[in-house]
Each structure stands twice: as structure tokens, then as C-alpha cells.
């Protein structure tokens, strides 16, 4: 009974309805159903080009040609992706006031595209870029057009400094969103972790701020022992079922 899927959906819906404040933490597994591979999984098709390495600040400065030909392509690809049924379910739960917001490790903008409003992007985003010299901000497309027309590295129109994406790379500090997310979690009762194996610091420390955890991830995480409910199924299916159940209980 305890491990039955429908029972776990009911239990989760009840936890959400009874929680004083609920937050969501999402990682790569949230977006695999949108066709975005998990950079860190061994089966990902980016495995050979080592995107994490190619997307470092060090490479950007020492080898811009490599940066803008390898890792950068991944960022470009993300702009065509669409939110899946899981992203849409989370946006609806936020609109119904059952979740207060989302903290995401993903840089694919899919929560925002799905309509979620309170999103903390702790690894950055790919909507905008900025100049490393004067700090001016531009649309991603401005940089994209420069790169595609052969201007590598792409230069700022105002001061001719180098433009870079607003993603957090190796060698960067965590963005302000991370501190804001921690502050939100200090008053949060329930955290739903989705598609994150909770192995990347400092995001893996976030569950310690909350009283209750729900985990939706297809592989074990270091926090499984502390979770009220664990799902190993695909995030999209689980979240649509949770949404349906919350609505059903709401209508009783
Ligand atoms: Zn500039």
C-alpha cells in the first residue's frame, strides 16, 4: 500500500494542501522530457564534448574560440525547447497558491515559459547576456547574431568589452538568486525536489532548511532517508497526477 503510486499521489497532495509554505527545487531531470539531456548523466549525448568544461570562465578568457564553438552551442539549443507537462503543472499549482515558488538549477528558462512567476535561477539563465567590462545587459539574440556572423569573442557595442551569457560557470560566484532562495526556504515547510540527484554544491545543502521533503527523481539521492514520499517515475507524469489530485481534494 505504502509504495503504491496512487497512494503516494494522494499522500503528496495532502502534504501540499496542509503545508504552510511549499517550495520546489528542480534539476536536469525536470527538463529531460522537453528533450534536454542531463549534462551530467553518462548517457547524455553531450558527454563527449564535455560542456561543463567548455563552459568555464577560464575557457571563455583563455580560449574564446573553443567557448563559443562548443559549450555555447548547448545554450543556443536551449532557446528552441518547450516546457513539458511537468512545468505546466507546477505553474498551475503556483497560480492556485499551493506552491510559493521554484528554485531551479536549470538554465533553460522553461519554468518561466510555462508561466511560473516566482522562479529563482541559481545557475543563471539564457534569456540575456552581459558585458564583462561595463556590465551592460543585452538580449541573448544580440550575442547570438554576433557569434553567428563570426565575431568571436562577441563584443559590447558600448565599450567593446567581451559579452558572456548570464549562466553560472565554473569560476563564477553564486548569483544573488541563491541567497534569496535560501531566505525563502528558511520559512518553508515542504520542499519538493524534482529531477535533481542533490549532488551538486551548494544546491545539495538546500533540503536542510525545510521540515518535510518529497523527492521525484529516477535515481537515489543522499536525502532519500529524510523524504516523506519518493517517486522514481518521470517527473511530468507524477506532477500531472499530483495536480489532478490536489484539484480533486480541493473540490471535495
Ligand atoms: Zn560594455
PDB file of C-alpha atoms and ligand atoms in Angstrom:
ATOM      1  CA  UNK A   1       0.000   0.000   0.000  1.00  0.00           C
ATOM      2  CA  UNK A   2       2.695   2.495   1.063  1.00  0.00           C
ATOM      3  CA  UNK A   3       4.548   2.086  -2.219  1.00  0.00           C
ATOM      4  CA  UNK A   4       1.502   2.125  -4.416  1.00  0.00           C
ATOM      5  CA  UNK A   5       1.663   5.009  -6.953  1.00  0.00           C
ATOM      6  CA  UNK A   6      -1.883   6.271  -6.376  1.00  0.00           C
ATOM      7  CA  UNK A   7      -1.433   6.161  -2.621  1.00  0.00           C
ATOM      8  CA  UNK A   8       1.763   8.213  -2.874  1.00  0.00           C
ATOM      9  CA  UNK A   9      -0.009  10.747  -5.109  1.00  0.00           C
ATOM     10  CA  UNK A  10      -2.770  11.111  -2.501  1.00  0.00           C
ATOM     11  CA  UNK A  11      -0.236  11.453   0.306  1.00  0.00           C
ATOM     12  CA  UNK A  12       1.711  14.105  -1.623  1.00  0.00           C
ATOM     13  CA  UNK A  13      -1.432  16.087  -2.484  1.00  0.00           C
ATOM     14  CA  UNK A  14      -2.412  16.091   1.194  1.00  0.00           C
ATOM     15  CA  UNK A  15       1.052  17.248   2.246  1.00  0.00           C
ATOM     16  CA  UNK A  16       0.861  20.112  -0.263  1.00  0.00           C
ATOM     17  CA  UNK A  17      -2.630  21.170   0.801  1.00  0.00           C
ATOM     18  CA  UNK A  18      -1.735  21.098   4.505  1.00  0.00           C
ATOM     19  CA  UNK A  19       1.662  22.781   4.165  1.00  0.00           C
ATOM     20  CA  UNK A  20       2.040  26.361   5.393  1.00  0.00           C
ATOM     21  CA  UNK A  21       4.544  27.098   2.634  1.00  0.00           C
ATOM     22  CA  UNK A  22       5.744  24.854  -0.174  1.00  0.00           C
ATOM     23  CA  UNK A  23       8.717  25.375  -2.484  1.00  0.00           C
ATOM     24  CA  UNK A  24      10.020  23.342  -5.418  1.00  0.00           C
ATOM     25  CA  UNK A  25      13.662  22.621  -6.315  1.00  0.00           C
ATOM     26  CA  UNK A  26      14.298  21.391  -9.857  1.00  0.00           C
ATOM     27  CA  UNK A  27      17.338  19.948 -11.647  1.00  0.00           C
ATOM     28  CA  UNK A  28      18.110  18.448 -15.045  1.00  0.00           C
ATOM     29  CA  UNK A  29      15.580  15.590 -14.665  1.00  0.00           C
ATOM     30  CA  UNK A  30      12.806  18.198 -14.847  1.00  0.00           C
ATOM     31  CA  UNK A  31      13.677  19.002 -18.454  1.00  0.00           C
ATOM     32  CA  UNK A  32      14.629  15.644 -19.976  1.00  0.00           C
ATOM     33  CA  UNK A  33      11.004  15.277 -21.162  1.00  0.00           C
ATOM     34  CA  UNK A  34      11.485  18.554 -23.042  1.00  0.00           C
ATOM     35  CA  UNK A  35      14.339  16.935 -24.951  1.00  0.00           C
ATOM     36  CA  UNK A  36      17.174  18.471 -22.940  1.00  0.00           C
ATOM     37  CA  UNK A  37      19.743  15.854 -21.919  1.00  0.00           C
ATOM     38  CA  UNK A  38      21.191  15.770 -18.439  1.00  0.00           C
ATOM     39  CA  UNK A  39      24.714  17.152 -18.923  1.00  0.00           C
ATOM     40  CA  UNK A  40      25.972  15.072 -16.047  1.00  0.00           C
ATOM     41  CA  UNK A  41      24.416  11.695 -16.866  1.00  0.00           C
ATOM     42  CA  UNK A  42      26.736   9.199 -18.560  1.00  0.00           C
ATOM     43  CA  UNK A  43      24.283   8.561 -21.373  1.00  0.00           C
ATOM     44  CA  UNK A  44      23.831  12.207 -22.338  1.00  0.00           C
ATOM     45  CA  UNK A  45      24.796  12.905 -25.945  1.00  0.00           C
ATOM     46  CA  UNK A  46      26.890  15.883 -24.852  1.00  0.00           C
ATOM     47  CA  UNK A  47      29.103  13.528 -22.904  1.00  0.00           C
ATOM     48  CA  UNK A  48      31.915  13.600 -25.452  1.00  0.00           C
ATOM     49  CA  UNK A  49      32.206  17.359 -25.751  1.00  0.00           C
ATOM     50  CA  UNK A  50      32.424  17.970 -22.024  1.00  0.00           C
ATOM     51  CA  UNK A  51      30.143  21.044 -21.882  1.00  0.00           C
ATOM     52  CA  UNK A  52      30.830  21.713 -18.227  1.00  0.00           C
ATOM     53  CA  UNK A  53      34.474  22.132 -19.039  1.00  0.00           C
ATOM     54  CA  UNK A  54      33.893  24.139 -22.209  1.00  0.00           C
ATOM     55  CA  UNK A  55      31.546  26.478 -20.300  1.00  0.00           C
ATOM     56  CA  UNK A  56      34.054  27.667 -17.744  1.00  0.00           C
ATOM     57  CA  UNK A  57      35.154  31.248 -17.194  1.00  0.00           C
ATOM     58  CA  UNK A  58      38.694  30.073 -17.672  1.00  0.00           C
ATOM     59  CA  UNK A  59      37.955  28.773 -21.174  1.00  0.00           C
ATOM     60  CA  UNK A  60      35.978  31.927 -22.018  1.00  0.00           C
ATOM     61  CA  UNK A  61      39.023  34.081 -21.234  1.00  0.00           C
ATOM     62  CA  UNK A  62      41.829  31.828 -22.424  1.00  0.00           C
ATOM     63  CA  UNK A  63      40.182  30.181 -25.416  1.00  0.00           C
ATOM     64  CA  UNK A  64      37.093  32.134 -26.558  1.00  0.00           C
ATOM     65  CA  UNK A  65      37.046  30.255 -29.890  1.00  0.00           C
ATOM     66  CA  UNK A  66      36.513  26.997 -28.023  1.00  0.00           C
ATOM     67  CA  UNK A  67      33.954  28.536 -25.678  1.00  0.00           C
ATOM     68  CA  UNK A  68      31.841  29.966 -28.492  1.00  0.00           C
ATOM     69  CA  UNK A  69      32.073  26.848 -30.659  1.00  0.00           C
ATOM     70  CA  UNK A  70      31.471  24.068 -28.099  1.00  0.00           C
ATOM     71  CA  UNK A  71      29.683  24.823 -24.812  1.00  0.00           C
ATOM     72  CA  UNK A  72      27.949  27.822 -26.321  1.00  0.00           C
ATOM     73  CA  UNK A  73      26.074  25.634 -28.827  1.00  0.00           C
ATOM     74  CA  UNK A  74      24.289  23.966 -25.938  1.00  0.00           C
ATOM     75  CA  UNK A  75      22.980  27.315 -24.721  1.00  0.00           C
ATOM     76  CA  UNK A  76      21.827  28.187 -28.224  1.00  0.00           C
ATOM     77  CA  UNK A  77      19.913  24.881 -28.485  1.00  0.00           C
ATOM     78  CA  UNK A  78      18.012  25.583 -25.264  1.00  0.00           C
ATOM     79  CA  UNK A  79      16.168  28.535 -26.761  1.00  0.00           C
ATOM     80  CA  UNK A  80      14.044  26.298 -29.015  1.00  0.00           C
ATOM     81  CA  UNK A  81      12.889  23.948 -26.231  1.00  0.00           C
ATOM     82  CA  UNK A  82       9.348  23.919 -24.860  1.00  0.00           C
ATOM     83  CA  UNK A  83       8.028  23.322 -21.340  1.00  0.00           C
ATOM     84  CA  UNK A  84       6.638  19.828 -20.691  1.00  0.00           C
ATOM     85  CA  UNK A  85       3.530  18.766 -18.766  1.00  0.00           C
ATOM     86  CA  UNK A  86       5.521  18.854 -15.518  1.00  0.00           C
ATOM     87  CA  UNK A  87       6.493  22.523 -15.939  1.00  0.00           C
ATOM     88  CA  UNK A  88       2.864  23.341 -16.752  1.00  0.00           C
ATOM     89  CA  UNK A  89       1.561  21.508 -13.661  1.00  0.00           C
ATOM     90  CA  UNK A  90       3.958  23.494 -11.426  1.00  0.00           C
ATOM     91  CA  UNK A  91       2.858  26.795 -12.967  1.00  0.00           C
ATOM     92  CA  UNK A  92      -0.771  25.874 -12.283  1.00  0.00           C
ATOM     93  CA  UNK A  93      -0.049  24.856  -8.676  1.00  0.00           C
ATOM     94  CA  UNK A  94       1.624  28.238  -8.155  1.00  0.00           C
ATOM     95  CA  UNK A  95      -1.360  30.045  -9.632  1.00  0.00           C
ATOM     96  CA  UNK A  96      -3.637  28.074  -7.258  1.00  0.00           C
ATOM     97  CA  UNK A  97      -1.350  29.298  -4.401  1.00  0.00           C
ATOM     98  CA  UNK A  98      -0.326  25.760  -3.431  1.00  0.00           C
ATOM     99  CA  UNK A  99       3.325  26.396  -4.175  1.00  0.00           C
ATOM    100  CA  UNK A 100       5.130  29.655  -3.364  1.00  0.00           C
ATOM    101  CA  UNK A 101       7.889  29.385  -5.919  1.00  0.00           C
ATOM    102  CA  UNK A 102      10.582  27.395  -7.680  1.00  0.00           C
ATOM    103  CA  UNK A 103      14.343  27.202  -7.210  1.00  0.00           C
ATOM    104  CA  UNK A 104      15.948  25.765 -10.306  1.00  0.00           C
ATOM    105  CA  UNK A 105      19.408  24.529 -11.267  1.00  0.00           C
ATOM    106  CA  UNK A 106      18.291  24.608 -14.911  1.00  0.00           C
ATOM    107  CA  UNK A 107      19.303  27.386 -17.294  1.00  0.00           C
ATOM    108  CA  UNK A 108      16.665  26.523 -19.922  1.00  0.00           C
ATOM    109  CA  UNK A 109      14.028  29.174 -19.000  1.00  0.00           C
ATOM    110  CA  UNK A 110      11.305  26.504 -19.168  1.00  0.00           C
ATOM    111  CA  UNK A 111       9.637  27.353 -15.826  1.00  0.00           C
ATOM    112  CA  UNK A 112       9.266  30.954 -16.953  1.00  0.00           C
ATOM    113  CA  UNK A 113       7.998  29.844 -20.374  1.00  0.00           C
ATOM    114  CA  UNK A 114       5.429  27.621 -18.632  1.00  0.00           C
ATOM    115  CA  UNK A 115       4.085  30.620 -16.708  1.00  0.00           C
ATOM    116  CA  UNK A 116       5.742  30.215 -13.286  1.00  0.00           C
ATOM    117  CA  UNK A 117       6.259  33.621 -11.684  1.00  0.00           C
ATOM    118  CA  UNK A 118       8.441  33.253  -8.596  1.00  0.00           C
ATOM    119  CA  UNK A 119      11.488  31.468 -10.035  1.00  0.00           C
ATOM    120  CA  UNK A 120      14.979  31.582  -8.521  1.00  0.00           C
ATOM    121  CA  UNK A 121      17.515  30.606 -11.183  1.00  0.00           C
ATOM    122  CA  UNK A 122      20.501  29.654  -9.051  1.00  0.00           C
ATOM    123  CA  UNK A 123      22.654  28.615 -12.022  1.00  0.00           C
ATOM    124  CA  UNK A 124      21.616  31.585 -14.165  1.00  0.00           C
ATOM    125  CA  UNK A 125      19.529  31.807 -17.344  1.00  0.00           C
ATOM    126  CA  UNK A 126      19.834  32.050 -21.116  1.00  0.00           C
ATOM    127  CA  UNK A 127      17.488  34.938 -21.909  1.00  0.00           C
ATOM    128  CA  UNK A 128      20.111  37.647 -21.524  1.00  0.00           C
ATOM    129  CA  UNK A 129      23.864  38.227 -21.688  1.00  0.00           C
ATOM    130  CA  UNK A 130      26.089  40.898 -20.194  1.00  0.00           C
ATOM    131  CA  UNK A 131      29.323  42.759 -20.854  1.00  0.00           C
ATOM    132  CA  UNK A 132      32.175  41.630 -18.612  1.00  0.00           C
ATOM    133  CA  UNK A 133      33.662  45.136 -18.637  1.00  0.00           C
ATOM    134  CA  UNK A 134      30.812  47.648 -18.241  1.00  0.00           C
ATOM    135  CA  UNK A 135      28.066  45.264 -17.074  1.00  0.00           C
ATOM    136  CA  UNK A 136      25.547  46.344 -19.744  1.00  0.00           C
ATOM    137  CA  UNK A 137      22.814  43.793 -20.346  1.00  0.00           C
ATOM    138  CA  UNK A 138      21.574  42.602 -23.753  1.00  0.00           C
ATOM    139  CA  UNK A 139      19.128  40.052 -25.171  1.00  0.00           C
ATOM    140  CA  UNK A 140      20.680  36.622 -25.847  1.00  0.00           C
ATOM    141  CA  UNK A 141      19.977  37.158 -29.544  1.00  0.00           C
ATOM    142  CA  UNK A 142      22.318  40.176 -29.674  1.00  0.00           C
ATOM    143  CA  UNK A 143      25.233  37.936 -28.711  1.00  0.00           C
ATOM    144  CA  UNK A 144      23.973  35.084 -30.884  1.00  0.00           C
ATOM    145  CA  UNK A 145      23.917  37.272 -34.007  1.00  0.00           C
ATOM    146  CA  UNK A 146      27.477  38.441 -33.349  1.00  0.00           C
ATOM    147  CA  UNK A 147      28.774  34.889 -32.815  1.00  0.00           C
ATOM    148  CA  UNK A 148      26.969  33.590 -35.904  1.00  0.00           C
ATOM    149  CA  UNK A 149      28.422  36.381 -38.032  1.00  0.00           C
ATOM    150  CA  UNK A 150      31.924  35.357 -36.890  1.00  0.00           C
ATOM    151  CA  UNK A 151      32.621  37.917 -34.156  1.00  0.00           C
ATOM    152  CA  UNK A 152      34.396  35.717 -31.604  1.00  0.00           C
ATOM    153  CA  UNK A 153      34.509  36.686 -28.852  1.00  0.00           C
ATOM    154  CA  UNK A 154      31.378  38.856 -29.264  1.00  0.00           C
ATOM    155  CA  UNK A 155      31.981  42.475 -28.194  1.00  0.00           C
ATOM    156  CA  UNK A 156      29.856  45.007 -26.322  1.00  0.00           C
ATOM    157  CA  UNK A 157      28.533  47.843 -28.551  1.00  0.00           C
ATOM    158  CA  UNK A 158      29.059  50.375 -25.766  1.00  0.00           C
ATOM    159  CA  UNK A 159      32.612  49.679 -24.573  1.00  0.00           C
ATOM    160  CA  UNK A 160      33.860  46.744 -26.694  1.00  0.00           C
ATOM    161  CA  UNK A 161      34.249  44.518 -23.614  1.00  0.00           C
ATOM    162  CA  UNK A 162      33.558  40.791 -24.070  1.00  0.00           C
ATOM    163  CA  UNK A 163      29.927  39.616 -23.871  1.00  0.00           C
ATOM    164  CA  UNK A 164      29.111  36.491 -21.895  1.00  0.00           C
ATOM    165  CA  UNK A 165      25.940  34.526 -21.130  1.00  0.00           C
ATOM    166  CA  UNK A 166      24.133  35.005 -17.780  1.00  0.00           C
ATOM    167  CA  UNK A 167      24.850  31.417 -16.760  1.00  0.00           C
ATOM    168  CA  UNK A 168      26.859  30.431 -13.722  1.00  0.00           C
ATOM    169  CA  UNK A 169      30.073  28.801 -14.899  1.00  0.00           C
ATOM    170  CA  UNK A 170      32.996  27.216 -13.118  1.00  0.00           C
ATOM    171  CA  UNK A 171      34.936  30.085 -11.580  1.00  0.00           C
ATOM    172  CA  UNK A 172      31.840  32.261 -11.001  1.00  0.00           C
ATOM    173  CA  UNK A 173      30.262  33.202  -7.690  1.00  0.00           C
ATOM    174  CA  UNK A 174      26.704  32.058  -6.998  1.00  0.00           C
ATOM    175  CA  UNK A 175      24.192  34.699  -8.128  1.00  0.00           C
ATOM    176  CA  UNK A 176      22.001  36.775  -5.798  1.00  0.00           C
ATOM    177  CA  UNK A 177      19.126  34.371  -6.554  1.00  0.00           C
ATOM    178  CA  UNK A 178      20.860  31.745  -4.437  1.00  0.00           C
ATOM    179  CA  UNK A 179      20.818  33.873  -1.264  1.00  0.00           C
ATOM    180  CA  UNK A 180      17.210  34.857  -1.959  1.00  0.00           C
ATOM    181  CA  UNK A 181      16.311  31.189  -2.355  1.00  0.00           C
ATOM    182  CA  UNK A 182      17.911  30.317   0.983  1.00  0.00           C
ATOM    183  CA  UNK A 183      15.905  33.090   2.635  1.00  0.00           C
ATOM    184  CA  UNK A 184      12.670  31.696   1.157  1.00  0.00           C
ATOM    185  CA  UNK A 185      13.485  28.194   2.396  1.00  0.00           C
ATOM    186  CA  UNK A 186      14.067  29.383   5.955  1.00  0.00           C
ATOM    187  CA  UNK A 187      10.299  29.908   6.222  1.00  0.00           C
ATOM    188  CA  UNK A 188       9.319  26.917   4.045  1.00  0.00           C
ATOM    189  CA  UNK A 189       7.699  23.784   5.477  1.00  0.00           C
ATOM    190  CA  UNK A 190       7.636  21.470   2.468  1.00  0.00           C
ATOM    191  CA  UNK A 191      10.211  21.171  -0.344  1.00  0.00           C
ATOM    192  CA  UNK A 192       9.506  19.116  -3.469  1.00  0.00           C
ATOM    193  CA  UNK A 193      12.793  18.090  -5.124  1.00  0.00           C
ATOM    194  CA  UNK A 194      12.348  17.204  -8.792  1.00  0.00           C
ATOM    195  CA  UNK A 195      14.952  15.727 -11.150  1.00  0.00           C
ATOM    196  CA  UNK A 196      17.943  16.594  -9.010  1.00  0.00           C
ATOM    197  CA  UNK A 197      20.237  13.968  -7.569  1.00  0.00           C
ATOM    198  CA  UNK A 198      21.274  16.530  -4.907  1.00  0.00           C
ATOM    199  CA  UNK A 199      24.980  16.001  -5.522  1.00  0.00           C
ATOM    200  CA  UNK A 200      25.984  19.469  -6.742  1.00  0.00           C
ATOM    201  CA  UNK A 201      27.078  22.004  -4.111  1.00  0.00           C
ATOM    202  CA  UNK A 202      25.778  24.329  -2.839  1.00  0.00           C
ATOM    203  CA  UNK A 203      22.270  23.337  -4.018  1.00  0.00           C
ATOM    204  CA  UNK A 204      22.560  19.980  -2.217  1.00  0.00           C
ATOM    205  CA  UNK A 205      22.506  21.847   1.112  1.00  0.00           C
ATOM    206  CA  UNK A 206      19.071  23.375   0.483  1.00  0.00           C
ATOM    207  CA  UNK A 207      16.925  20.479   1.828  1.00  0.00           C
ATOM    208  CA  UNK A 208      18.352  21.040   5.321  1.00  0.00           C
ATOM    209  CA  UNK A 209      16.334  24.277   5.658  1.00  0.00           C
ATOM    210  CA  UNK A 210      12.900  22.618   5.478  1.00  0.00           C
ATOM    211  CA  UNK A 211      10.887  20.281   7.709  1.00  0.00           C
ATOM    212  CA  UNK A 212       9.468  17.967   5.047  1.00  0.00           C
ATOM    213  CA  UNK A 213      10.735  16.645   1.733  1.00  0.00           C
ATOM    214  CA  UNK A 214       9.185  14.981  -1.285  1.00  0.00           C
ATOM    215  CA  UNK A 215      11.594  13.577  -3.870  1.00  0.00           C
ATOM    216  CA  UNK A 216      10.800  12.904  -7.524  1.00  0.00           C
ATOM    217  CA  UNK A 217      13.975  11.557  -9.126  1.00  0.00           C
ATOM    218  CA  UNK A 218      14.736   8.419 -11.087  1.00  0.00           C
ATOM    219  CA  UNK A 219      17.888   7.609  -9.105  1.00  0.00           C
ATOM    220  CA  UNK A 220      18.563   7.604  -5.337  1.00  0.00           C
ATOM    221  CA  UNK A 221      19.635  10.832  -3.630  1.00  0.00           C
ATOM    222  CA  UNK A 222      21.526  11.435  -0.352  1.00  0.00           C
ATOM    223  CA  UNK A 223      18.267  12.837   1.116  1.00  0.00           C
ATOM    224  CA  UNK A 224      16.035   9.822   0.386  1.00  0.00           C
ATOM    225  CA  UNK A 225      16.090   8.778   4.053  1.00  0.00           C
ATOM    226  CA  UNK A 226      14.602  12.137   5.059  1.00  0.00           C
ATOM    227  CA  UNK A 227      11.802  12.153   2.479  1.00  0.00           C
ATOM    228  CA  UNK A 228       8.098  11.666   3.279  1.00  0.00           C
ATOM    229  CA  UNK A 229       7.435  10.361  -0.226  1.00  0.00           C
ATOM    230  CA  UNK A 230       9.776   9.223  -3.034  1.00  0.00           C
ATOM    231  CA  UNK A 231       8.825   8.817  -6.698  1.00  0.00           C
ATOM    232  CA  UNK A 232      11.095   7.169  -9.289  1.00  0.00           C
ATOM    233  CA  UNK A 233       8.720   7.775 -12.208  1.00  0.00           C
ATOM    234  CA  UNK A 234       9.035  10.506 -14.879  1.00  0.00           C
ATOM    235  CA  UNK A 235       8.503  13.970 -13.396  1.00  0.00           C
ATOM    236  CA  UNK A 236       5.880  15.051 -15.937  1.00  0.00           C
ATOM    237  CA  UNK A 237       3.551  12.136 -15.203  1.00  0.00           C
ATOM    238  CA  UNK A 238       3.970  12.437 -11.433  1.00  0.00           C
ATOM    239  CA  UNK A 239       3.306  16.197 -11.427  1.00  0.00           C
ATOM    240  CA  UNK A 240       0.211  15.947 -13.619  1.00  0.00           C
ATOM    241  CA  UNK A 241      -1.182  13.302 -11.243  1.00  0.00           C
ATOM    242  CA  UNK A 242      -0.387  15.442  -8.195  1.00  0.00           C
ATOM    243  CA  UNK A 243      -2.120  18.442  -9.790  1.00  0.00           C
ATOM    244  CA  UNK A 244      -5.207  16.337 -10.567  1.00  0.00           C
ATOM    245  CA  UNK A 245      -5.329  15.014  -7.013  1.00  0.00           C
ATOM    246  CA  UNK A 246      -4.896  18.467  -5.441  1.00  0.00           C
ATOM    247  CA  UNK A 247      -7.805  19.700  -7.572  1.00  0.00           C
ATOM    248  CA  UNK A 248      -9.943  16.684  -6.627  1.00  0.00           C
ATOM    249  CA  UNK A 249      -9.329  17.162  -2.879  1.00  0.00           C
ATOM    250  CA  UNK A 250      -9.904  20.881  -3.284  1.00  0.00           C
ATOM    251  CA  UNK A 251     -13.355  20.220  -4.785  1.00  0.00           C
ATOM    252  CA  UNK A 252     -14.480  17.794  -2.058  1.00  0.00           C
TER     253      UNK A 252
HETATM  254 ZN1  LIG B   1      30.432  47.020 -22.201  1.00  0.00          ZN
END
